[in-house]
């Protein structure tokens, strides 16, 4: 790891753009050097709809991050998530040329490359190919085949793809801002890096990122991503319900949701009233706290019911020993953890992106709303799949020389030592031969 390496992550959300700049310290923890925010005016449900507006917003967010960190930003990791994300299972196999040697990282990569050429739904591009399991010569499935011996290598993949238009709009917005993309990463995988522990991913956990425009979901089991989904309902729908139900403006509805909303009906004070300041000389407006909380509760319960249905559909509901982790801006709603447990029957906690942070912790920095941005920075230093970290180490290690048949080449053995007597006779033979070769008459007949 280069101690001077600096990584930048940009989360292009529906209501805000978050740019985080970080560096790994000597203790293996992430120091955030600076973070910048900007409004997001050209994005709908996580997808860039207005390239020009989004590009200008990205410029503003990057400038704020540059001022906070003192770093010139040009190369970035960016998150992508929108309703145009699709997933599909793909499986295939290869026959190895070198049947005598063990399975290598190159064999695994060849299998993945071959399967990436599989015909996909028209207009889509692969973002991630996540291996689920491998089989060697038809034996029991394993999570990592490297180092095993066999001829036929099979694998099943969970493929995450995005529509070309969604990818193109994101790329063009960043190009408009003068930025180059190093990696494009599915949002919930980045968030998982920031808020989940390895023990949670091993034991079985669901990462639920509740944003403004959509909910992202990723199921982990035995350390592997097993299922992902995007649900096009989230915080903005709650704001819209408040606006319609109470006759308010967007800004007023958002203010009430953030400051007085609650996920449970009992969060409202009996007969409580919230006063909204009047606009342009108009009288202040009073809003029933019970009415507000009931609107928020009903819509959030519906969103979490969709989450529960997706968990059931994944087939891993009974294997989630570590429960659900809620993150994103919607995870800050009062008592949403308890509503989630009531709807799903699964133990739940709020995920804060401080799991891997160093000395730069702060209340704003470790907000669940920043999980994706911080995870994108972490993605510059490690993989969300531990197998890939192992493969990276193996790629950098010197490889033993092999013969044409693939077997390790024998190292030249040290010249065997001889006994004193054997050495004496060998010396006599060598001297006699040299004397004969020096005689011109004998040289011709030798």
mmCIF file of C-alpha atoms in Angstrom, residues 9 72 82 100 152 184 260 307 361 388 433:
data_model
loop_
_atom_site.group_PDB
_atom_site.id
_atom_site.type_symbol
_atom_site.label_atom_id
_atom_site.label_comp_id
_atom_site.label_asym_id
_atom_site.label_seq_id
_atom_site.Cartn_x
_atom_site.Cartn_y
_atom_site.Cartn_z
ATOM 1 C CA UNK A 9 -15.132 9.006 -3.846
ATOM 2 C CA UNK A 72 -6.396 18.700 -6.383
ATOM 3 C CA UNK A 82 -30.801 3.570 -10.059
ATOM 4 C CA UNK A 100 -1.076 -31.280 -13.825
ATOM 5 C CA UNK A 152 -12.854 -28.704 -15.187
ATOM 6 C CA UNK A 184 -17.651 2.657 -11.022
ATOM 7 C CA UNK A 260 -40.313 16.276 13.657
ATOM 8 C CA UNK A 307 -37.467 -4.473 1.740
ATOM 9 C CA UNK A 361 -14.166 11.049 13.194
ATOM 10 C CA UNK A 388 -9.948 -10.469 -4.513
ATOM 11 C CA UNK A 433 44.296 -35.501 -20.428
#
